[in-house]
mmCIF file of C-alpha atoms in Angstrom:
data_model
loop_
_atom_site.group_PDB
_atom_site.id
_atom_site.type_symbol
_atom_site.label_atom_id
_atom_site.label_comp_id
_atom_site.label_asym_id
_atom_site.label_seq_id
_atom_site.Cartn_x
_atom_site.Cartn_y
_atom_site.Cartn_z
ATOM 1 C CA UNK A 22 0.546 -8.446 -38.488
ATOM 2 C CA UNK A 23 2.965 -6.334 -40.549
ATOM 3 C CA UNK A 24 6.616 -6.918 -39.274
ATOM 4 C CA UNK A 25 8.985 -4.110 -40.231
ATOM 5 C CA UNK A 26 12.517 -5.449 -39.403
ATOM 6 C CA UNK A 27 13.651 -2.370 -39.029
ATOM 7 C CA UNK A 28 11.293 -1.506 -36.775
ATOM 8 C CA UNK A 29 10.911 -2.241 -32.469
ATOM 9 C CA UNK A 30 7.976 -3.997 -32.128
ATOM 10 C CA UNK A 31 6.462 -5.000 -28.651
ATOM 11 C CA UNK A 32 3.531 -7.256 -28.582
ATOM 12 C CA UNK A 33 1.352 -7.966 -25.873
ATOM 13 C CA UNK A 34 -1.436 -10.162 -24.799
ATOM 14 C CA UNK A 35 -4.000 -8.638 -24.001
ATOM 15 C CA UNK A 36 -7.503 -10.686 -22.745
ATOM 16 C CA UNK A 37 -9.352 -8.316 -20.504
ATOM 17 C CA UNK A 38 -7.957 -9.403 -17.027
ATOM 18 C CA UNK A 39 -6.121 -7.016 -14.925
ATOM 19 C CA UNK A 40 -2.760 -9.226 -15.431
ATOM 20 C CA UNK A 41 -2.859 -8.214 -18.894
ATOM 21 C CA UNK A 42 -3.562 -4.765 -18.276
ATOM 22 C CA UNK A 43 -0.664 -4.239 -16.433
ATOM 23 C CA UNK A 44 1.311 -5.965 -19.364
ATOM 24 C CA UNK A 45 -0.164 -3.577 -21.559
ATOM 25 C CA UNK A 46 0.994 -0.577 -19.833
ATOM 26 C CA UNK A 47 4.615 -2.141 -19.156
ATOM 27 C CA UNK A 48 4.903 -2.666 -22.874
ATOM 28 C CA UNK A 49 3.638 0.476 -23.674
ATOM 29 C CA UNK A 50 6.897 2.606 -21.426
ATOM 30 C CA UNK A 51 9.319 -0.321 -22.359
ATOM 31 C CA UNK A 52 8.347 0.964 -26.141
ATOM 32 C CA UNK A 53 8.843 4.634 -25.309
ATOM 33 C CA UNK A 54 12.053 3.706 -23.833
ATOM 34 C CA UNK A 55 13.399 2.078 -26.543
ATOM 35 C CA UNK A 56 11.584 3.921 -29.403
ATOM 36 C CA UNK A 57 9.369 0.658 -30.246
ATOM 37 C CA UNK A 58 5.916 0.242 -31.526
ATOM 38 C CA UNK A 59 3.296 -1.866 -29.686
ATOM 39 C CA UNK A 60 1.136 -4.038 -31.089
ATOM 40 C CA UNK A 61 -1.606 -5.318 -28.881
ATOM 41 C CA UNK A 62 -3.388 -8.745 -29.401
ATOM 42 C CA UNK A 63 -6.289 -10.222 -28.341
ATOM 43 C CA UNK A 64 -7.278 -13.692 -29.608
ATOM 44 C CA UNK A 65 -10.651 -15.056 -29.535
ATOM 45 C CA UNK A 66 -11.631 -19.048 -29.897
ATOM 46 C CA UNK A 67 -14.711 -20.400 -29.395
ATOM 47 C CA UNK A 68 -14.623 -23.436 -26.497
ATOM 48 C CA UNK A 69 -15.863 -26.741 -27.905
ATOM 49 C CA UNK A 70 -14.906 -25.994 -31.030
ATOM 50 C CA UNK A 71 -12.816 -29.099 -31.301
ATOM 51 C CA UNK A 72 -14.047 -31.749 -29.570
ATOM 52 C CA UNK A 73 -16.310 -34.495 -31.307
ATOM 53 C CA UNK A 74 -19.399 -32.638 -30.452
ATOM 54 C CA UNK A 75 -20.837 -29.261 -31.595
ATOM 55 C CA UNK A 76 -20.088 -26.285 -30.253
ATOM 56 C CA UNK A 77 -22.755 -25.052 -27.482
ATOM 57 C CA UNK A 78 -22.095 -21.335 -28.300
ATOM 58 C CA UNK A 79 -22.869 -19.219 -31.059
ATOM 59 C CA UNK A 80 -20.544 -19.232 -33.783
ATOM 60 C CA UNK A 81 -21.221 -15.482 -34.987
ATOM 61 C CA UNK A 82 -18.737 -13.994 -33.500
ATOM 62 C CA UNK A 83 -18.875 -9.550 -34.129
ATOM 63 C CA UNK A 84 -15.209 -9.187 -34.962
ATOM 64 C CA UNK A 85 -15.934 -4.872 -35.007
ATOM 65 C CA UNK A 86 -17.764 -4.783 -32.145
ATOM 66 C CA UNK A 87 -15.044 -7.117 -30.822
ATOM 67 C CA UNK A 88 -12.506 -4.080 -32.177
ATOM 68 C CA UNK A 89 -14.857 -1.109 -30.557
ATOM 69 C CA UNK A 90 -14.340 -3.328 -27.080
ATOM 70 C CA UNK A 91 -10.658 -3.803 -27.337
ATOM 71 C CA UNK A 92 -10.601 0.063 -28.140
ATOM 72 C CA UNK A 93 -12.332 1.275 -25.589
ATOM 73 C CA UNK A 94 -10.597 -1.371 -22.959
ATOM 74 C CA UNK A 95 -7.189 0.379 -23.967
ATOM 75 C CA UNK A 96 -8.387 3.899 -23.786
ATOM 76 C CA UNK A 97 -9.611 2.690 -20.151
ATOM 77 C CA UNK A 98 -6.055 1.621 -19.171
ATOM 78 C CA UNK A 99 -3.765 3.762 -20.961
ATOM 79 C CA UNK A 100 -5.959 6.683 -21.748
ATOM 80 C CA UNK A 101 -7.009 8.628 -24.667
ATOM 81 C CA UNK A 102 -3.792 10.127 -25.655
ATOM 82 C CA UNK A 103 -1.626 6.977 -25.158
ATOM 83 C CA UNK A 104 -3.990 4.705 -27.068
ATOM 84 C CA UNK A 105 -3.214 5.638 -30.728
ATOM 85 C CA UNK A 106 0.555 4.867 -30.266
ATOM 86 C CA UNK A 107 -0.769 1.091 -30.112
ATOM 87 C CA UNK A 108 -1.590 -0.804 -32.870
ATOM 88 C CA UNK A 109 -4.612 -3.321 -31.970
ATOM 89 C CA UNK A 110 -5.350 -7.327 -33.551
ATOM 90 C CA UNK A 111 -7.934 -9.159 -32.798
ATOM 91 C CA UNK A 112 -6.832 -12.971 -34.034
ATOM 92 C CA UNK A 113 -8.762 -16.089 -34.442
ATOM 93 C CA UNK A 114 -7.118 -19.489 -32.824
ATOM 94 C CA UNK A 115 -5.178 -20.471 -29.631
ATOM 95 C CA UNK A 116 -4.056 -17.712 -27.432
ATOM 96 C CA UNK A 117 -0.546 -19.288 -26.865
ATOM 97 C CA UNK A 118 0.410 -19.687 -31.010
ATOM 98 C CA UNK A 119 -1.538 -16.715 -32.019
ATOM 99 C CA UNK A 120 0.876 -14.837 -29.764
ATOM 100 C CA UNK A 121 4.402 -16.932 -30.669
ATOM 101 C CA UNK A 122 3.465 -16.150 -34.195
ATOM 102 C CA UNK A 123 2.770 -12.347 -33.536
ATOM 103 C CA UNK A 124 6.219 -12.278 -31.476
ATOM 104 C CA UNK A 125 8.201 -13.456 -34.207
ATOM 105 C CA UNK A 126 11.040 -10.853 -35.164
ATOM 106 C CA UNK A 127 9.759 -9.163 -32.043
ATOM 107 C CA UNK A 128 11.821 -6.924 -29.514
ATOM 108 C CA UNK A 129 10.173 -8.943 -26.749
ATOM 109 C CA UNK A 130 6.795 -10.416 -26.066
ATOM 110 C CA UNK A 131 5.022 -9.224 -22.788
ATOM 111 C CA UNK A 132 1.841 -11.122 -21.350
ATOM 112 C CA UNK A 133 -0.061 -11.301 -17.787
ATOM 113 C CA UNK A 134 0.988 -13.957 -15.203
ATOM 114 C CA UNK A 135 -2.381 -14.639 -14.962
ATOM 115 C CA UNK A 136 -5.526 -14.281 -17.874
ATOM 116 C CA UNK A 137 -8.879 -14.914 -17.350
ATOM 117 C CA UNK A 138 -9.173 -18.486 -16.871
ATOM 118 C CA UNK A 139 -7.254 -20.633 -14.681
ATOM 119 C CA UNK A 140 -7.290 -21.278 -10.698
ATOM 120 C CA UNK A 141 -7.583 -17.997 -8.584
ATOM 121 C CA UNK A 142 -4.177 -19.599 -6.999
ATOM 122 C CA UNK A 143 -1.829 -20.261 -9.831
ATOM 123 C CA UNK A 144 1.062 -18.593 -9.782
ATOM 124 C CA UNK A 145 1.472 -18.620 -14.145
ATOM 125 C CA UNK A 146 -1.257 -19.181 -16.344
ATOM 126 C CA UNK A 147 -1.326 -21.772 -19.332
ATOM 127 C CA UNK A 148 -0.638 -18.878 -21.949
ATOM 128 C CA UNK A 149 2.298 -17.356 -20.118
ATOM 129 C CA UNK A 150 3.933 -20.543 -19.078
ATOM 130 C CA UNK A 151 3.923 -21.693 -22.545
ATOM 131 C CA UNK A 152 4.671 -18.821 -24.396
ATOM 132 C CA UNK A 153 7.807 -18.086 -22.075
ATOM 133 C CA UNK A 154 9.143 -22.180 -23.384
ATOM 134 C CA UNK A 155 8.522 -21.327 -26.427
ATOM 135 C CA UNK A 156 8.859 -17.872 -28.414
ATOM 136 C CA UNK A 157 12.036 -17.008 -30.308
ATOM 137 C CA UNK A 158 11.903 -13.283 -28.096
ATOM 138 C CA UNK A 159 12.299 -12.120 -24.414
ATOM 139 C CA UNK A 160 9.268 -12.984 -22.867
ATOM 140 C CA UNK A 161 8.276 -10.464 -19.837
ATOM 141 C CA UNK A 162 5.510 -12.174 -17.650
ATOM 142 C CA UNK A 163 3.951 -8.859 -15.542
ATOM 143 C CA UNK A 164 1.813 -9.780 -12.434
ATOM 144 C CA UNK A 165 -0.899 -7.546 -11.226
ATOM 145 C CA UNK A 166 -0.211 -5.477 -8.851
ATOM 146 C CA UNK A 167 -2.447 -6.280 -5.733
ATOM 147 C CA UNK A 168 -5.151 -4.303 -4.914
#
């Protein structure tokens, strides 16, 4: 991801749960308020890939049509006229350091309480709790709003 000092970046998680819609639009007036640029990430890994056995899914994974998704996702939640003023990645690896390494020299680093894994009852998930120990930004954690 390019990283402008001089320039206000946001980045935010973004998995396809409603907790990190929500973050998505947060980010997205915190940059208009403060004249920032968003950069939207979604990381993909494939489970099993690192265990002793092989993996049980298959490992051709469509990065475009992964893009098209993610596109049309944020036109869904922010619109057609908001969704150019965010820059989209789709990253390979572990949610949690993808994201600490896409936050560094970040304004602040926004993800969902909650993604879409996890217990229905946790209050933070495993992303969120560990990315707000350990990036070198302000973390905002956003919950969904209830519905």
């Amino acid at each position: 991801m390019d990283k402008d000092a001089s320039e206000r970046r946001v980045v935010v998680g973004v998995d396809g749960s409603q907790s990190s819609y929500e973050a998505l639009r947060w980010a997205v007036r915190y940059a208009d308020l403060v004249g920032g640029a968003v950069d939207a990430v979604a990381v993909w890994e494939l489970p099993g890939l690192y265990g002793w056995s092989g993996p049980a899914v298959d490992m051709d994974v469509d990065e475009d049509e992964t893009r098209q998704k993610m596109s049309q996702e944020l036109t869904d939640v922010l619109g057609a006229g908001a969704v150019g003023s965010v820059r989209t990645h789709v990253v390979h690896g572990n949610a949690a350091d993808v994201l600490l390494r896409a936050a560094e020299g970040a304004e602040v680093l926004v993800v969902g309480s909650r993604g879409r894994g996890g217990f229905a009852r946790a209050l933070l998930g495993s992303v969120s709790q560990h990315v707000s120990q350990h990036a070198s930004c302000p973390v905002v954690i956003v919950r969904c709003q209830k519905q």
